[in-house]
Every structure is written in C-alpha cells, then in structure tokens.
Tab-separated table of C-alpha atoms in Angstrom:
chain	number	residue	atom	x	y	z
K	1	MET	CA	13.427	14.035	4.387
K	2	ASN	CA	16.723	13.771	2.546
K	3	PRO	CA	15.834	12.957	-1.094
K	4	ILE	CA	19.371	11.677	-1.756
K	5	ALA	CA	20.020	8.060	-0.769
K	6	PHE	CA	23.759	7.987	-1.472
K	7	ASN	CA	26.455	9.276	-3.801
K	8	ILE	CA	28.483	7.335	-6.372
K	9	PHE	CA	31.507	9.043	-7.961
K	10	GLY	CA	29.944	12.444	-7.453
K	11	LEU	CA	26.514	11.402	-8.751
K	12	ASP	CA	23.616	11.723	-6.325
K	13	ILE	CA	21.353	8.677	-6.308
K	14	ARG	CA	17.908	9.791	-5.228
K	15	TRP	CA	15.287	7.786	-3.371
K	16	TYR	CA	12.755	8.723	-6.071
K	17	GLY	CA	14.590	6.725	-8.706
K	18	ILE	CA	15.284	3.866	-6.326
K	19	PHE	CA	11.603	3.421	-5.498
K	20	ILE	CA	10.556	3.582	-9.154
K	21	ALA	CA	13.158	0.945	-10.035
K	22	THR	CA	12.140	-1.184	-7.052
K	23	GLY	CA	8.483	-0.946	-8.042
K	24	MET	CA	9.320	-2.139	-11.539
K	25	MET	CA	11.366	-5.087	-10.240
K	26	VAL	CA	8.660	-6.162	-7.789
K	27	GLY	CA	6.103	-5.860	-10.581
K	28	ILE	CA	8.175	-8.108	-12.853
K	29	VAL	CA	8.484	-10.745	-10.118
K	30	LEU	CA	4.745	-10.580	-9.426
K	31	ALA	CA	4.005	-10.909	-13.153
K	32	ASN	CA	5.837	-14.243	-13.144
K	33	PHE	CA	3.221	-15.460	-10.655
K	34	THR	CA	0.155	-13.882	-12.276
K	35	SER	CA	1.101	-15.128	-15.754
K	36	LYS	CA	1.046	-18.677	-14.390
K	37	LEU	CA	-2.482	-18.131	-13.039
K	38	LYS	CA	-3.673	-17.579	-16.616
K	39	ASN	CA	-1.112	-19.838	-18.308
K	40	LEU	CA	0.143	-16.858	-20.286
K	41	ASN	CA	3.543	-16.561	-21.956
K	42	TYR	CA	5.708	-14.781	-19.369
K	43	ASP	CA	8.513	-14.076	-21.840
K	44	GLU	CA	6.079	-12.295	-24.138
K	45	LEU	CA	4.777	-10.303	-21.192
K	46	LEU	CA	8.357	-9.224	-20.435
K	47	ASN	CA	8.789	-8.148	-24.057
K	48	ILE	CA	5.691	-5.961	-23.757
K	49	THR	CA	6.979	-4.531	-20.463
K	50	LEU	CA	10.422	-3.692	-21.834
K	51	ILE	CA	8.816	-1.813	-24.719
K	52	SER	CA	5.986	-0.150	-22.795
K	53	PHE	CA	7.855	0.943	-19.644
K	54	PRO	CA	10.235	3.495	-21.220
K	55	ILE	CA	7.374	4.824	-23.358
K	56	ALA	CA	5.276	5.109	-20.193
K	57	ILE	CA	8.024	7.147	-18.483
K	58	ILE	CA	8.179	9.487	-21.468
K	59	GLY	CA	4.393	9.787	-21.445
K	60	ALA	CA	4.266	10.417	-17.703
K	61	ARG	CA	6.785	13.235	-18.048
K	62	ALA	CA	5.170	14.739	-21.157
K	63	TYR	CA	1.750	14.710	-19.467
K	64	TYR	CA	3.136	16.536	-16.426
K	65	VAL	CA	5.115	19.083	-18.441
K	66	ILE	CA	2.108	19.955	-20.628
K	67	PHE	CA	0.114	21.036	-17.578
K	68	GLU	CA	3.070	22.707	-15.864
K	69	PHE	CA	4.725	24.206	-18.941
K	70	ASN	CA	5.139	27.643	-17.360
K	71	GLN	CA	7.745	26.088	-15.062
K	72	TYR	CA	9.838	24.920	-18.007
K	73	LYS	CA	9.330	27.402	-20.844
K	74	ASP	CA	12.344	29.498	-19.827
K	75	ASN	CA	14.605	26.500	-19.210
K	76	LEU	CA	13.567	23.678	-21.549
K	77	ILE	CA	16.497	21.466	-20.614
K	78	GLU	CA	14.753	20.885	-17.269
K	79	VAL	CA	12.023	19.013	-19.143
K	80	PHE	CA	14.432	16.071	-19.251
K	81	ASN	CA	15.286	16.201	-15.555
K	82	ILE	CA	12.991	13.691	-13.858
K	83	ARG	CA	15.264	12.952	-10.893
K	84	GLN	CA	13.296	15.296	-8.649
K	85	GLY	CA	9.851	14.061	-9.619
K	86	GLY	CA	7.337	15.301	-12.124
K	87	LEU	CA	5.928	12.044	-13.497
K	88	ALA	CA	2.143	11.800	-13.859
K	89	ILE	CA	0.819	8.245	-13.638
K	90	HIS	CA	-2.131	8.919	-15.935
K	91	GLY	CA	0.194	9.938	-18.746
K	92	GLY	CA	2.273	6.841	-18.095
K	93	ILE	CA	-0.728	4.524	-18.300
K	94	ILE	CA	-2.028	6.104	-21.501
K	95	PHE	CA	1.310	6.051	-23.339
K	96	GLY	CA	2.250	2.627	-21.979
K	97	MET	CA	-1.031	1.099	-23.129
K	98	ILE	CA	-0.679	2.651	-26.585
K	99	ALA	CA	2.782	1.089	-26.909
K	100	ALA	CA	1.455	-2.270	-25.682
K	101	LEU	CA	-1.459	-2.087	-28.132
K	102	ILE	CA	0.837	-1.445	-31.100
K	103	TYR	CA	3.150	-4.291	-30.079
K	104	THR	CA	0.393	-6.838	-29.473
K	105	ARG	CA	-1.297	-5.918	-32.759
K	106	TYR	CA	2.004	-6.456	-34.552
K	107	LYS	CA	2.521	-9.807	-32.809
K	108	LYS	CA	-1.152	-10.768	-33.301
K	109	GLU	CA	-1.662	-11.213	-29.555
K	110	ASN	CA	-4.665	-10.238	-27.435
K	111	LEU	CA	-3.863	-7.066	-25.503
K	112	LEU	CA	-6.520	-7.609	-22.822
K	113	GLU	CA	-5.123	-11.017	-21.874
K	114	PHE	CA	-1.751	-9.473	-21.116
K	115	ALA	CA	-3.284	-6.349	-19.553
K	116	ASP	CA	-5.240	-8.503	-17.090
K	117	VAL	CA	-2.094	-10.314	-15.990
K	118	ALA	CA	-0.056	-7.100	-15.821
K	119	ALA	CA	-2.613	-5.061	-13.844
K	120	PRO	CA	-1.558	-6.273	-10.340
K	121	SER	CA	2.077	-5.558	-11.242
K	122	ILE	CA	1.272	-2.061	-12.459
K	123	ILE	CA	-0.521	-1.046	-9.300
K	124	ILE	CA	1.986	-2.604	-6.901
K	125	GLY	CA	4.620	-0.613	-8.774
K	126	GLN	CA	2.549	2.507	-8.185
K	127	ALA	CA	2.226	1.652	-4.485
K	128	ILE	CA	6.000	1.391	-4.098
K	129	GLY	CA	6.725	4.383	-6.323
K	130	ARG	CA	4.617	6.669	-4.122
K	131	TRP	CA	7.278	6.402	-1.433
K	132	GLY	CA	9.605	8.281	-3.752
K	133	ASN	CA	7.181	11.205	-3.423
K	134	PHE	CA	7.558	10.956	0.337
K	135	PHE	CA	11.334	11.423	0.173
K	136	ASN	CA	10.889	14.282	-2.296
K	137	SER	CA	8.422	15.964	0.117
K	138	GLU	CA	5.841	16.139	-2.672
K	139	ALA	CA	2.375	14.788	-3.507
K	140	HIS	CA	1.200	15.568	0.022
K	141	GLY	CA	-2.104	17.023	1.126
K	142	GLY	CA	-3.053	20.170	2.944
K	143	PRO	CA	-2.040	21.177	6.485
K	144	VAL	CA	-3.132	19.052	9.442
K	145	THR	CA	-2.818	19.422	13.188
K	146	GLN	CA	-0.094	17.817	15.242
K	147	THR	CA	-2.806	15.798	16.988
K	148	PHE	CA	-3.875	14.320	13.668
K	149	ILE	CA	-0.371	13.490	12.410
K	150	SER	CA	0.602	11.996	15.796
K	151	LYS	CA	-1.489	8.938	14.886
K	152	PHE	CA	1.126	8.015	12.277
K	153	PRO	CA	4.580	6.451	12.829
K	154	ASP	CA	7.359	8.845	13.848
K	155	PHE	CA	9.154	8.754	10.502
K	156	ILE	CA	5.929	9.731	8.718
K	157	GLN	CA	5.436	12.586	11.169
K	158	LYS	CA	8.972	13.837	10.554
K	159	GLY	CA	8.630	13.521	6.789
K	160	MET	CA	5.346	15.400	6.753
K	161	LEU	CA	6.764	18.285	8.808
K	162	ILE	CA	7.688	20.705	6.025
K	163	ASP	CA	8.778	24.250	6.844
K	164	GLY	CA	7.244	23.923	10.295
K	165	VAL	CA	3.841	22.700	9.073
K	166	TYR	CA	2.409	19.172	9.168
K	167	TYR	CA	0.671	17.889	6.028
K	168	HIS	CA	-1.648	15.039	5.024
K	169	PRO	CA	0.504	12.033	3.977
K	170	THR	CA	-1.570	11.480	0.845
K	171	PHE	CA	1.257	9.471	-0.702
K	172	LEU	CA	0.685	6.947	2.116
K	173	TYR	CA	-3.093	6.862	1.613
K	174	GLU	CA	-2.638	6.085	-2.060
K	175	SER	CA	0.099	3.528	-1.424
K	176	ILE	CA	-2.101	1.614	1.027
K	177	TRP	CA	-5.103	1.805	-1.318
K	178	ASN	CA	-2.997	0.501	-4.191
K	179	VAL	CA	-1.816	-2.497	-2.160
K	180	ILE	CA	-5.442	-3.338	-1.316
K	181	VAL	CA	-6.419	-3.032	-4.990
K	182	CYS	CA	-3.474	-5.239	-5.973
K	183	LEU	CA	-4.701	-8.009	-3.673
K	184	LEU	CA	-8.243	-7.679	-5.051
K	185	LEU	CA	-6.943	-7.902	-8.620
K	186	ILE	CA	-4.949	-11.041	-7.855
K	187	TYR	CA	-8.111	-12.573	-6.391
K	188	LEU	CA	-10.098	-11.668	-9.516
K	189	LEU	CA	-7.325	-13.054	-11.694
K	190	SER	CA	-7.538	-16.387	-9.869
K	191	LYS	CA	-11.188	-16.659	-10.893
K	192	THR	CA	-12.692	-17.096	-14.336
K	193	PHE	CA	-13.868	-13.812	-15.810
K	194	LYS	CA	-14.175	-12.359	-19.270
K	195	ARG	CA	-10.970	-10.944	-20.731
K	196	GLY	CA	-10.437	-7.354	-19.673
K	197	THR	CA	-12.289	-7.655	-16.366
K	198	VAL	CA	-9.165	-7.471	-14.212
K	199	PHE	CA	-7.610	-4.624	-16.184
K	200	PHE	CA	-10.770	-2.504	-16.215
K	201	SER	CA	-11.230	-3.258	-12.503
K	202	TYR	CA	-7.727	-1.898	-11.989
K	203	ILE	CA	-8.672	1.267	-13.867
K	204	GLY	CA	-11.924	1.648	-11.932
K	205	LEU	CA	-10.678	0.813	-8.446
K	206	TYR	CA	-7.520	2.878	-8.734
K	207	SER	CA	-9.555	5.799	-10.092
K	208	LEU	CA	-12.026	5.497	-7.228
K	209	GLY	CA	-9.314	5.877	-4.597
K	210	ARG	CA	-7.398	8.504	-6.553
K	211	PHE	CA	-10.495	10.693	-6.942
K	212	PHE	CA	-10.903	11.120	-3.190
K	213	ILE	CA	-7.194	11.299	-2.362
K	214	GLU	CA	-6.603	13.886	-5.080
K	215	GLY	CA	-9.112	16.153	-3.364
K	216	LEU	CA	-6.728	16.383	-0.404
K	217	ARG	CA	-3.609	17.225	-2.404
K	218	THR	CA	-2.109	20.688	-2.787
K	219	ASP	CA	-0.098	20.094	-5.983
K	220	SER	CA	-2.810	18.886	-8.356
K	221	LEU	CA	-2.439	19.536	-12.068
K	222	MET	CA	-5.238	21.945	-12.995
K	223	PHE	CA	-7.179	22.742	-16.142
K	224	ALA	CA	-9.862	25.450	-16.197
K	225	GLY	CA	-10.036	25.317	-12.412
K	226	ILE	CA	-10.601	21.548	-12.366
K	227	ARG	CA	-8.251	18.965	-10.884
K	228	VAL	CA	-7.157	16.979	-13.944
K	229	ALA	CA	-6.565	13.762	-11.984
K	230	GLN	CA	-10.118	13.851	-10.625
K	231	LEU	CA	-11.528	14.366	-14.110
K	232	ILE	CA	-9.481	11.446	-15.466
K	233	SER	CA	-10.499	9.365	-12.452
K	234	LEU	CA	-14.180	9.942	-13.162
K	235	THR	CA	-13.533	8.865	-16.747
K	236	GLY	CA	-11.791	5.718	-15.498
K	237	ILE	CA	-14.681	4.852	-13.186
K	238	ALA	CA	-17.154	5.390	-16.038
K	239	LEU	CA	-15.165	3.097	-18.363
K	240	TRP	CA	-15.110	0.405	-15.675
K	241	ILE	CA	-18.855	0.602	-15.135
K	242	ILE	CA	-19.562	0.605	-18.885
K	243	PHE	CA	-17.352	-2.474	-19.343
K	244	LEU	CA	-19.120	-4.339	-16.519
K	245	VAL	CA	-22.600	-3.390	-17.793
K	246	ILE	CA	-21.819	-4.459	-21.362
K	247	ASN	CA	-20.433	-7.792	-20.156
K	248	TYR	CA	-23.458	-8.370	-17.924
K	249	LYS	CA	-25.873	-7.708	-20.781
K	250	ARG	CA	-23.931	-10.018	-23.086
K	251	LYS	CA	-24.030	-12.727	-20.465
K	252	THR	CA	-27.787	-12.415	-19.963
K	253	LEU	CA	-28.370	-12.587	-23.722
K	254	GLU	CA	-26.288	-15.738	-24.183
C-alpha cells in the first residue's frame, strides 16, 4: 500500500495521520451524542479532550520509544517523527487519563462520569486509527496462505501482500472488535449503571480482544521475552473484573 495520500507544497500527507485525525473527529461527534445520554456538559468534555489528546499522543510515542530505544539511540531526532507510525495505544491511554485526572481534580469534576461518556469515542477512534497501520504495512500478524487471505476483500489481500508474503490482517481484526465494543459501550451507557462501569468495561473488553490479537502479531513490544501488550491487557481485564466484583458486593450489602 502507498502510505502517502497526497502531497501539498512538497509535504507528503500520509494516510496514518489522516486516519488518526479522522478517528478524533468521529470521536468528538459521537461524544456529542453520548454526553446527551448522561446529560453531561459537552463543552467541558471537549475541554478535557483538547487537553488530554496531545498528552496522549506524547505518551503513546514515549511508551513506544522506551521499548524500542535501540532504534533511536543513534538518531534521537527520529523520536519526534511519528508520521510513519510508532504510537502505542496503551501509553496514550495512561498519559491521557493522567491529564484528564489532573484537569478534573482542578475543576472539581468527577473523572469517571466523563470517562464513561468518552469511552465509546476513544474506542471508535482506535478502530479508525488502525487503518493507518494498514497503509503503513505495519501491525500485521504472521504469514498466512493465499487460500486463507482469499476470504478477504481484494484490497485487503493486496495490502497484506508484503515482499511476496501474505500476512494476517490483525489491524482489521482489532478494528472490527473495537467497533463491536463501541456499540456495546453505547448500549451500557444508555442504561443506568454505577459511575465507572462503562469506562472499566471499555478497558476490560478492549483488553480481552487485544490479548488474543496481539498473539498473532509479529511486531509486538517485548520485555523479558513477554509481549508487553498482552501483559497490560491481562492487567486491564483484572481491573475490570475487580471493579465489577466490588460494585456487586456493594450492591448486595446495600
């Protein structure tokens, strides 16, 4: 696939950036709908987004670079070049949530209320952003047979043919899973649940899908021979379960 969408005054505009920007815009539009479901201040949610998003990008890049530092130690200026990929969603979530926590504490708002409403927007942004990986020919899985890949649309087959070898379109698996999770989160948001339920369900459900999909990938960030994303995913699933158990026990004691 050609990672460059078009050129403006000598500057290459890459599909990767376009899909990230599109994901953010779609997320903002969706947040206008989800904030109404909970009668939450949409303008305040936008303020949180405008502060958290750039911090999340910095965090996503820093997270990736830390685990792949050998690629950058001899050319540190490349640390700032994110046009060709190299953003780790887990780092983005962690840094973005820290920024949102600081802001909501300062404004004396409840972080979980806004996190619940934002969760569907975050994951639909992830679903769209994964297509940037497709055009960069990255975040794919291991080799597959032509018979296997022939079950996918032609443009997926062509995009997953890299140096004469077909690969698992893991970006597509995750994108589809994220759309399904987004719909589930919107459904949960339309019901009455304790604050934090939707956000922690986002963490748990995304982590569940990511754990299995990560096992297929060939470019996983590694630490001590362990796929970092799978380790973080297990942590996310555990946090989700702990949250649900604690809420259930509180409910039974009331």
